């Protein structure tokens, strides 16, 4: 036997077989669950959600690959030696103590032989003595690498779970607006006749009365304050939904007054969900920066909880204020209108004229909140509630309260508000078409583009040609534009 512990050479074969069987069984069950869930989504024609599931698999594979690299290179990392003075800089705790896995092992001791617990990684060789002979200490011990493995696993589980809860709660809230969609359709039995004969007093309209706060500097300040509090109760009302829905239809699909705005909004949200569940490079940069700054005295784990909290309040206030701005524009320009009250969607109302920026901020909010909760759970499971890394109770309670608040408000208020208000941009998303129509239009657009390129080449090579290439229809051109915008935004 080796000094570091029992190797496979002297481990009973039945122990190896049992452990491998359990690990393989758990992995296969998880894989089958994801597989059948994917088949269910495809059967229900939920392609956006199916793509989101594939994104989750990619993120799990990436985290698994990171964990594999830590396992393969653990010995080499532990043999990297640094000076003791350097190793004592920026410690998470005041005193450097020997780190054990006693608390974590007690959770699983009943499942292991003799109840003593085993390390999930191979027992380390005497790397401390290896560096001591050089008058130095290891860069990162094998025990610390083992704990890092557990943190990666906890982060993956918490992020996927919180993302799933977000889309479930958000979809539940949006489904409640289906009654408003049905009500609006019932009012449009004869939309052309209503537009010709109806006279609307702007100031008496429910949408204007609920959102218009007057003209002037004071009303602008009141509008921001009103928008801040509005995001917490009744963020979208019936008059808001019906008015903004009509504005979208009159701007983007005037020829189809019976357009199902609710279904379009759900398809657009499902398409955006696959971007929310991903972990982009800037989120990984955030993880690294947090781990770097988490040293004693800074209470980084406490202050970081305010980042998603502040971003959440800013995003919710901005989305509510956009609705107020739409009401302000109509009320300042008109006293009476013929037909229904119609707002004018525009990108100018959004930050930097980019509605997609709101989705990026929601992505950051959800990930940072997931990271905060995962880090708390990891410290509690790995080192115990009284660990120096956990911090004082007066810092712990606000963290938990803020985390729960952010998750609930973002899921049940901010995300549905985003799905609704971002449709008030200057352009629409390709989700405006059903899935089979999208595929047909994209194929048609590609063929038309190739044909136009070929016709243009023939015309340039034959100057006597009097017949130019066929013009693309406006619908094909719009599909080109929408696809280009979405591909560029997803690539960032």
mmCIF file of C-alpha atoms in Angstrom, residues 2 56 63 130 134 209 235 258 289 291 299 314 328 399 406 438:
data_model
loop_
_atom_site.group_PDB
_atom_site.id
_atom_site.type_symbol
_atom_site.label_atom_id
_atom_site.label_comp_id
_atom_site.label_asym_id
_atom_site.label_seq_id
_atom_site.Cartn_x
_atom_site.Cartn_y
_atom_site.Cartn_z
ATOM 1 C CA UNK A 2 1.092 3.601 -0.589
ATOM 2 C CA UNK A 56 -28.119 23.254 -20.517
ATOM 3 C CA UNK A 63 -18.481 22.156 -16.169
ATOM 4 C CA UNK A 130 8.007 17.894 -1.596
ATOM 5 C CA UNK A 134 12.550 23.562 -1.176
ATOM 6 C CA UNK A 209 -55.392 57.746 -16.903
ATOM 7 C CA UNK A 235 -46.748 45.655 -13.306
ATOM 8 C CA UNK A 258 -56.538 39.130 -35.290
ATOM 9 C CA UNK A 289 -13.005 38.268 -9.868
ATOM 10 C CA UNK A 291 -12.894 34.406 -5.946
ATOM 11 C CA UNK A 299 -17.095 40.732 3.185
ATOM 12 C CA UNK A 314 -33.043 49.352 -12.411
ATOM 13 C CA UNK A 328 -46.844 60.383 -22.372
ATOM 14 C CA UNK A 399 -27.895 37.801 1.788
ATOM 15 C CA UNK A 406 -34.366 38.732 -6.453
ATOM 16 C CA UNK A 438 -40.018 30.431 -40.179
#
